[in-house]
Structures are given as structure tokens and as C-alpha cells.
Coordinates of C-alpha atoms in Angstrom, one line a residue:
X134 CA 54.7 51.2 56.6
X135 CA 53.9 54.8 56.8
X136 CA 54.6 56.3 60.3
X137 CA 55.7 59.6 61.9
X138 CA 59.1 60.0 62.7
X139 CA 60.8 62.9 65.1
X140 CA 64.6 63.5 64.1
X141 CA 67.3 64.9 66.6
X142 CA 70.3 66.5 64.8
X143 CA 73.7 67.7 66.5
X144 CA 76.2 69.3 64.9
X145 CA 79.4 71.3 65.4
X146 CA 80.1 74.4 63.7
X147 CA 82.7 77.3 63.5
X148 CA 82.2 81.0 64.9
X149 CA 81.0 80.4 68.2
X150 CA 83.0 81.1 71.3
X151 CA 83.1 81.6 75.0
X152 CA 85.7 83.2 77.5
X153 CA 85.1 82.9 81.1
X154 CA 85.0 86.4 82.9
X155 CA 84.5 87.0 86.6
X156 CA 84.1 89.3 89.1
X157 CA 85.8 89.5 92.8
X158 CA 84.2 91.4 95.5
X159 CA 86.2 92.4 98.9
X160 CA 84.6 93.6 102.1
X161 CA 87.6 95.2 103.8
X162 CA 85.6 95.0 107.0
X163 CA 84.7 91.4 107.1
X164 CA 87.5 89.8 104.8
X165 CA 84.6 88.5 102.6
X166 CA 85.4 87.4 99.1
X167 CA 82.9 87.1 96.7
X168 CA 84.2 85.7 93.2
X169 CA 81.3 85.0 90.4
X170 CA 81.8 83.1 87.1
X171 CA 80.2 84.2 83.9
X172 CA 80.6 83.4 80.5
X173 CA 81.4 86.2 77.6
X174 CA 79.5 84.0 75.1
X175 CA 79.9 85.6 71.1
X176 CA 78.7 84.0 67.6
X177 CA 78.8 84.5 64.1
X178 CA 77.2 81.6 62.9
X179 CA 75.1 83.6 60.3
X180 CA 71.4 83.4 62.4
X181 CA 70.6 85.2 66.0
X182 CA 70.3 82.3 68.3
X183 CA 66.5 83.1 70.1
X184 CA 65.9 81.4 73.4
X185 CA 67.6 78.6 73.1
X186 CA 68.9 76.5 75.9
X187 CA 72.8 76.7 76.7
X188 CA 75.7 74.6 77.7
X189 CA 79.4 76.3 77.8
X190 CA 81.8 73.5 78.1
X191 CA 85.8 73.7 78.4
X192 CA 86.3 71.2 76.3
X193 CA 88.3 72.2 72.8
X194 CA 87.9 69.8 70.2
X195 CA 90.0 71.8 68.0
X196 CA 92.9 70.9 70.0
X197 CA 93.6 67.7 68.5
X198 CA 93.0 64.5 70.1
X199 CA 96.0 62.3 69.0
X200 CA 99.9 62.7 70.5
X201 CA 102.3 63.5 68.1
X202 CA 104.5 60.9 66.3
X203 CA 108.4 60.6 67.3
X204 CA 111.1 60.5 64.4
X205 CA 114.6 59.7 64.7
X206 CA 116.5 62.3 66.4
X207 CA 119.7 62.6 63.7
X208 CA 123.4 64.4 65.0
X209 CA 126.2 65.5 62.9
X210 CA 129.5 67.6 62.7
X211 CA 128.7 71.0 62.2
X212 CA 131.0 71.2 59.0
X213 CA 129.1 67.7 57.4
X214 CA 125.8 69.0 58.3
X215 CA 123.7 70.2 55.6
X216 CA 120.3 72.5 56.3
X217 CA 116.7 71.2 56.5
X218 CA 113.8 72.2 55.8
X219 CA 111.3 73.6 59.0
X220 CA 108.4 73.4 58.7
X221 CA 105.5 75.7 60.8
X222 CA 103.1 73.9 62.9
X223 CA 99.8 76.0 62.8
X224 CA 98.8 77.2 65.7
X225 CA 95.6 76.0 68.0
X226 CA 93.4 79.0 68.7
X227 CA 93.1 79.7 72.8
X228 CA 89.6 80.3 72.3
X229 CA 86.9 77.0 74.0
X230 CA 84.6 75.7 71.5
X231 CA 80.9 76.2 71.7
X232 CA 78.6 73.2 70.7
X233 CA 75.6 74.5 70.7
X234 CA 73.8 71.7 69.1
X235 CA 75.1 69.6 72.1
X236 CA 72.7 71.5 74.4
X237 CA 70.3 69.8 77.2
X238 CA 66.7 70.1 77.8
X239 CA 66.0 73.9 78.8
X240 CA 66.3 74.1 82.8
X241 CA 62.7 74.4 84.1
X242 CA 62.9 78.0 86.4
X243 CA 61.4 77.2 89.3
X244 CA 58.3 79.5 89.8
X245 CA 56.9 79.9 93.7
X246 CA 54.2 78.0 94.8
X247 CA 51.0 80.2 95.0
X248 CA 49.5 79.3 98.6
X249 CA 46.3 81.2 99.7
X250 CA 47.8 84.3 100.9
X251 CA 50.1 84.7 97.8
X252 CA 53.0 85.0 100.4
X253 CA 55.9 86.6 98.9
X254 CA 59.2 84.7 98.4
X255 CA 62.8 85.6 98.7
X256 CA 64.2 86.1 94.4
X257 CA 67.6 84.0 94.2
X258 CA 69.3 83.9 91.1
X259 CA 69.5 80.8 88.9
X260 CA 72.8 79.2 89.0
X261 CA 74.4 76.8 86.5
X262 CA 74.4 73.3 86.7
X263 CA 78.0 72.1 87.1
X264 CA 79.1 68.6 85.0
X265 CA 82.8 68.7 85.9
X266 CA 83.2 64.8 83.6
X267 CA 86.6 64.4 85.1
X268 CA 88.3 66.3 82.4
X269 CA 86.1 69.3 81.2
X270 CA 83.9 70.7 82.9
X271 CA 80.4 72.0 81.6
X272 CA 78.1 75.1 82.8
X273 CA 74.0 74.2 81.9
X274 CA 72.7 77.8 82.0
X275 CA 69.5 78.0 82.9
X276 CA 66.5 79.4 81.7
X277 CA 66.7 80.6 78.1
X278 CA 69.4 82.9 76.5
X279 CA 69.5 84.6 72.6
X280 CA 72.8 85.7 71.7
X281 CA 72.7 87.9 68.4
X282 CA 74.9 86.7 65.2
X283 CA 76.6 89.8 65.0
X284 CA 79.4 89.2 67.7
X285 CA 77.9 90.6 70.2
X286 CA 79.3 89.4 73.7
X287 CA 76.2 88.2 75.9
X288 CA 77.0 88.1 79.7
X289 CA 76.0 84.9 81.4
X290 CA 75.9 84.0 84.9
X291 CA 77.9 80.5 85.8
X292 CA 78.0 80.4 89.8
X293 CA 79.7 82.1 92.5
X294 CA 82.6 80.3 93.4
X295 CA 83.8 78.8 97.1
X296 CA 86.4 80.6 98.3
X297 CA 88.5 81.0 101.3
X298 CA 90.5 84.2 101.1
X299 CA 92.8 86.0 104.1
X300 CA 93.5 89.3 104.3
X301 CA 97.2 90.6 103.7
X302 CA 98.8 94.1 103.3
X303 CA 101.9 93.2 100.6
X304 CA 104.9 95.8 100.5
X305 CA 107.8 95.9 97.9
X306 CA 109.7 98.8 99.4
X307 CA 112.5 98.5 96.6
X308 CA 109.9 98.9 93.4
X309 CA 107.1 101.1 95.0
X310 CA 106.9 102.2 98.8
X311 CA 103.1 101.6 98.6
X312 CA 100.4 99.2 100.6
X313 CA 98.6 96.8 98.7
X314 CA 95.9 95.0 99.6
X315 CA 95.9 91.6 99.0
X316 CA 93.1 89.1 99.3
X317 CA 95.1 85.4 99.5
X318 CA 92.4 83.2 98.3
X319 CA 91.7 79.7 97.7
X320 CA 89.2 77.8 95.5
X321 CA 87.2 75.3 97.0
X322 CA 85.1 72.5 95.3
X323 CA 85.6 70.2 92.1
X324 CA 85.6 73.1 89.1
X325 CA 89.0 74.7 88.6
X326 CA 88.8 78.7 88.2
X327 CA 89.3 79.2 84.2
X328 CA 92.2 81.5 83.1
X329 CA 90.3 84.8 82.6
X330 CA 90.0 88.7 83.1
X331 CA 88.8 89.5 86.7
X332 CA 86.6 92.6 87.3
X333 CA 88.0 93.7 91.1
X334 CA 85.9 95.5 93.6
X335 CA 86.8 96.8 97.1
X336 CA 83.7 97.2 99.1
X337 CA 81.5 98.0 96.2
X338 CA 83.8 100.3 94.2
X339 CA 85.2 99.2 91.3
X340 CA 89.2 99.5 91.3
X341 CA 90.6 97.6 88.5
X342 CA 91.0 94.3 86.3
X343 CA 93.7 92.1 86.2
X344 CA 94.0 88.3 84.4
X345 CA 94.2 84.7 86.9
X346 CA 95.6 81.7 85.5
X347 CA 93.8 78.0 85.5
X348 CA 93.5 77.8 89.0
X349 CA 92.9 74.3 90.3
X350 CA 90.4 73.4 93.5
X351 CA 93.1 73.7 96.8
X352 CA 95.5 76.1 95.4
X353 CA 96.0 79.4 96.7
X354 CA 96.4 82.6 94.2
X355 CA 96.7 86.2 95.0
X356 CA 94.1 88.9 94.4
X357 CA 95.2 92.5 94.8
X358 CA 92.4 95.5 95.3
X359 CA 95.2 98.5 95.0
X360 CA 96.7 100.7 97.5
X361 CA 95.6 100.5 100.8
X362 CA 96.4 104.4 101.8
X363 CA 95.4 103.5 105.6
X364 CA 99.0 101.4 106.2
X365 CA 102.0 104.3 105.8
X366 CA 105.3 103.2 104.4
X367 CA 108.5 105.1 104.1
X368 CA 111.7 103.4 102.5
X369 CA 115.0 104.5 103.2
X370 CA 119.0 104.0 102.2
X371 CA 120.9 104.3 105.6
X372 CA 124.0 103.0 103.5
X373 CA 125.5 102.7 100.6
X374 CA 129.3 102.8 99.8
X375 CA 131.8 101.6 97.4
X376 CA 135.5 100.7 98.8
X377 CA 138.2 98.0 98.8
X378 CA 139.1 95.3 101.5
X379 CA 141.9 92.9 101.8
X380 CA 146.1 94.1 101.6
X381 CA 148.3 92.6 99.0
X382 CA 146.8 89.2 97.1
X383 CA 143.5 88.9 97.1
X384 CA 142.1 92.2 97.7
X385 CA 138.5 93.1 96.6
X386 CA 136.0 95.7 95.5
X387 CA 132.9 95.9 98.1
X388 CA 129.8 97.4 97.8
X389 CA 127.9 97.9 101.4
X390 CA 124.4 98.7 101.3
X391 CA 122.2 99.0 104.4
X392 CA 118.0 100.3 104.5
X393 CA 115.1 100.5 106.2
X394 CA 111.5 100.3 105.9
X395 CA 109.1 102.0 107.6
X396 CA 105.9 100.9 108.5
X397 CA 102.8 102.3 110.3
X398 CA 99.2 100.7 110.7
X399 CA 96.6 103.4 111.0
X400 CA 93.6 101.4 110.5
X401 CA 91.7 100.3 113.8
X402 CA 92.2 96.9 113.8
X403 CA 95.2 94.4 112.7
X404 CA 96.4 94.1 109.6
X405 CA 98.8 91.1 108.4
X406 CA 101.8 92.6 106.6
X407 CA 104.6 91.0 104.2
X408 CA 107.1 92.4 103.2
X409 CA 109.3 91.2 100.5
X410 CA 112.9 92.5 99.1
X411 CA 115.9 90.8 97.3
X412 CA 119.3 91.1 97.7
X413 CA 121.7 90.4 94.8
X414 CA 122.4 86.9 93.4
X415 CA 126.1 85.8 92.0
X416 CA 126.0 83.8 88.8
X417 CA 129.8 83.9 89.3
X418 CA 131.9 82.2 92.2
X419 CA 134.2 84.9 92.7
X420 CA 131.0 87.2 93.8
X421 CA 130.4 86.6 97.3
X422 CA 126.8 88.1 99.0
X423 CA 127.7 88.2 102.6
X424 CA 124.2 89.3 105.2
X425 CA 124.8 92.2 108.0
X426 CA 122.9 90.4 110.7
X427 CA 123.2 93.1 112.7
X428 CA 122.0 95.6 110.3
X429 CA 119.1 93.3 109.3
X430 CA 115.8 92.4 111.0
X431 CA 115.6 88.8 111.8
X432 CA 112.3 86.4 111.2
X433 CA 112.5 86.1 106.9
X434 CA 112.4 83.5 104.2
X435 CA 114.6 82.9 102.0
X436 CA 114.3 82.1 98.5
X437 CA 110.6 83.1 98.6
X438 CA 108.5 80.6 96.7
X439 CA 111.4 79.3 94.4
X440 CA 113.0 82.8 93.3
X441 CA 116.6 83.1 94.6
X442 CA 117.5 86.1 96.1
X443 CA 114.3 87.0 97.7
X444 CA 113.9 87.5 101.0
X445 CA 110.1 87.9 102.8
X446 CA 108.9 89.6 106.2
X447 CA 105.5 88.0 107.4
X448 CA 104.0 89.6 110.6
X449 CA 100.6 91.2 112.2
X450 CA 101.0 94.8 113.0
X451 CA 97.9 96.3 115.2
X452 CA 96.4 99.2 115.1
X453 CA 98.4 102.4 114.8
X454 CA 101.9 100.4 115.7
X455 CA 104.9 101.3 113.7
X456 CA 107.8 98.4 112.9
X457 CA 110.7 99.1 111.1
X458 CA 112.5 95.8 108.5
X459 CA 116.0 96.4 108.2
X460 CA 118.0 95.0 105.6
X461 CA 122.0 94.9 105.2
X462 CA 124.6 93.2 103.0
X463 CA 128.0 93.8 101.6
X464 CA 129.1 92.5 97.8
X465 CA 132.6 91.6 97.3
X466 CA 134.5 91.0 93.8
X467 CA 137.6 91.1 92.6
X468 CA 139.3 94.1 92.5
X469 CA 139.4 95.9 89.2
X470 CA 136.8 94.2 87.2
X471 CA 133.7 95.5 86.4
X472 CA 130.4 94.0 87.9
X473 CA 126.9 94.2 86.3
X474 CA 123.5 94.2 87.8
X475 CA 124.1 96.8 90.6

């Protein structure tokens, strides 16, 4: 019989994107990190998109949803072997799908309860609502947003994120004898931080950009606001000299090589400094690296976080203190062949 009926469509469609962009704010007095989320969201889905209520999700669709099949893996002679045909696997794009169809009910904004005296109210910005679904994660924006057909990037807010960040002045006297300050930070909470560009800020000036990678809840990632001109560093060669050792069989080429770095805090309170060098790595058993421990200043890792040959200083210097890190070693190869890499 005749009734009324109310239809809900959803659909997907092509030209609609979303990169994650964020920006990190230090406070060199307090070691405060602020890091906020928002979403670069662009279209060109042929019509402006007026008010309408947003979800960004990570998911990408477009990825492909099945694993790949496994053929036969053939091996032949070299001289029996005859050439096959490649073939080019397309590419997925990098960029996250936007559904917009698969939007929820617009956000109500909460509005202030009007009491007698009209009291006024402390504004706080609206937030997203975080679905993290195991796998993707989705941001409900709220309120209402109109993003314009013509590619236009619209700026969205998506939520600060929880951070835990310490303080550290990072020197790497052998590339540049400059300070940098470092903010060593950690994500907290159940959304990872999306690979992105990161607008950095060092008490409210604006010093830079750089890129993160995916960044998971619990693992640490460092955040660098420039040169800190407060912490003076000097780097010097003490030694460094070519000659021959051994009489007879056996004798070698050597190459001794001894520094220094200087270090002063002039700030008024402590800073946490690391220092990190490297020192040469054989890929050949007849180059031996042998370590002047007398020449060198104790207290270092080696191997720094899985990368052979380097070697890292971690200490607290206070205020206006000066510490040298010495550093001495002496290569040895066979005598009259050539050595690269020095």
C-alpha cells in the first residue's frame, strides 16, 4: 500500500583525501610538549561540500584486501635459462581514503547553560571523537565543516595528543659542532601518531618543519627545535698521523687519530647532554680498530641503537660547567695497500 519511505545512501568515491598534519610546541622553561593533530582534508569530487558532518579515518580501501598468490619458484643454469617476461605491479597511492558518505550524526556543540546571572564560561575547543576499531583508527570532527571542490586544503582540528617528552641537548661534533635541542618524546594512549609533516615551535616561535614516521602508543621518537646557542661547543683534532709499526713480516700501515670536544653549559640551570661520534668500522679482517683508553673519556655505548661503529656520551652538565669527551683510536692495515673510507 502507499506509504512514505526515507532512504539512507552511502557511497565511496574518488578525489577525496586527507593527510595528518601536526604541530609541536616546546616550553624550554618547563620541558612542556604540546603536539596537536589536524587533518589537511582536500576534494575534487565536482560539488563544495557545505556543512556537512566529518569523519577522517585511516583506513585505505584502496590497498587491497586479499594476500597475494604464491607461484612456483623455478631455478636454472644461467647458460639454459631463457628471459621472462616482468611484469609492473601498479602502485597503491600513499594517500588515506575519505568516505565521506560513511559520516555519523553531526556532533551536537555543547552550548552553556544560561543560569540567571548569565555567568560566563571558560571557551574550550571541540576535540574529535576517537574510534581507534583495533586496526584504523577514525577522528568524528565535530561541529560542521565545508571543504570547497576546488582542492583547497581545509585545516581540521583532531586532538592534542599525550605526550611525555625529556629534555636533551644532542651534539655530533664530527658533522656540525653545534647544540641541538632535542625534545625525547613519547606517545601515550591507544591512537598511534600518523606519519606526517610537523610544524615545530620553541616557546612560541616558529623554527621549522620536519616529517615523523607511524609512531605507535609507548615508543619514544625524537623532536629537534634547532640550535640551542646557550650550550658552547668547540671540536678539536689533538692527533692525527700516518706511520708504520711492526719490523720484518707483518708490518702495518697505522693511522692514529685522537680529539676533543668541548663543552660548556651557560644556561642557569641543567641541561642533559649526549654526545655521539663513530669511529671507523672494518668490513675486512685484516683492518683492526684498536681504542686509546687513555686518550678516550670513559662512560659510552657502543653500537648506539643497532649502528656499528657509533659510540654515545649521556650526561647532565649544570649550569655554566665545562666537560671535555675525548676520543682516541689507532687503524692498522697491511702495509702497502690502499684503504678506503678514511
Amino acid at each position: 500500500r502507499a506509504a512514505n519511505l526515507k532512504l539512507s545512501l552511502e557511497y565511496q568515491i574518488g578525489g577525496a583525501y586527507w593527510r595528518p598534519v601536526y604541530d609541536a610546541r616546546l616550553s624550554t622553561e618547563t620541558g612542556d610538549l604540546e603536539l596537536v593533530q589536524y587533518g589537511a582534508v582536500s576534494q575534487r569530487t565536482g560539488e563544495d561540500w557545505s556543512n556537512i558532518a566529518l569523519t577522517l579515518s585511516t583506513a585505505r580501501p584502496n590497498r587491497g584486501a586479499t594476500a597475494p598468490t604464491l607461484n612456483t619458484q623455478w631455478v636454472n643454469l644461467w647458460s639454459e635459462m631463457k628471459k621472462s617476461r616482468g611484469f609492473a605491479g601498479g602502485m597503491a597511492r600513499n594517500e588515506m581514503a575519505l568516505d565521506r558518505a560513511a559520516v555519523s550524526a553531526p556532533a551536537a556543540l555543547e552550548l552553556a547553560e544560561e543560569d540567571a546571572a548569565y555567568a560566563p564560561k571558560e571557551a574550550r575547543q571541540q576535540v574529535a571523537t576517537i574510534n581507534t576499531g583495533g586496526f584504523t583508527a577514525e577522528f568524528g570532527i565535530p561541529g560542521l565543516i565545508s571543504v570547497p571542490a576546488d582542492g583547497t586544503e581545509t585545516k581540521v582540528l583532531i586532538a592534542p595528543f599525550e605526550t611525555e617528552s625529556k629534555l636533551e641537548v644532542h651534539i655530533k661534533p664530527q658533522v656540525d659542532a653545534k647544540a641541538y635541542l632535542v625534545a625525547n618524546t613519547t606517545i601515550k594512549g591507544e591512537a598511534p601518531l600518523l606519519p606526517g609533516q610537523v610544524s615545530l615551535f620553541r616557546d612560541g616561535s616558529f623554527v621549522g618543519q620536519t616529517q615523523v614516521p607511524l609512531l605507535k602508543p609507548g615508543k619514544d621518537y625524537d623532536l629537534s627545535f634547532g640550535i640551542d646557542d646557550q650550550i658552547e661547543v668547540e671540536h678539536k683534532t689533538l692527533k692525527d698521523e700516518r706511520g708504520e709499526e711492526g719490523m720484518f713480516v707483518g708490518k702495518t700501515d697505522q693511522l692514529v687519530r685522537h680529539t676533543v670536544t668541548e663543552i660548556q653549559n651557560l644556561r642557569n640551570r641543567d641541561v642533559n647532554i649526549v654526545v655521539g661520534q663513530t669511529v671507523p668500522v672494518a668490513q675486512n679482517e685484516k683492518i683492526t680498530l684498536e681504542m686509546d683508553k687513555q686518550n678516550t673519556t670513559t662512560g659510552y655505548t657502543e653500537d648506539t641503537e643497532n649502528v656499528k661503529g657509533l659510540l654515545e656520551w649521556a650526561f647532565t652538565l649544570k649550569s655554566k660547567e665545562k666537560k671535555d669527551i675525548k676520543l682516541g683510536w689507532t687503524l692498522a692495515w697491511p702495509q702497502g695497500q690502499n684503504i678506503s673510507g678514511i
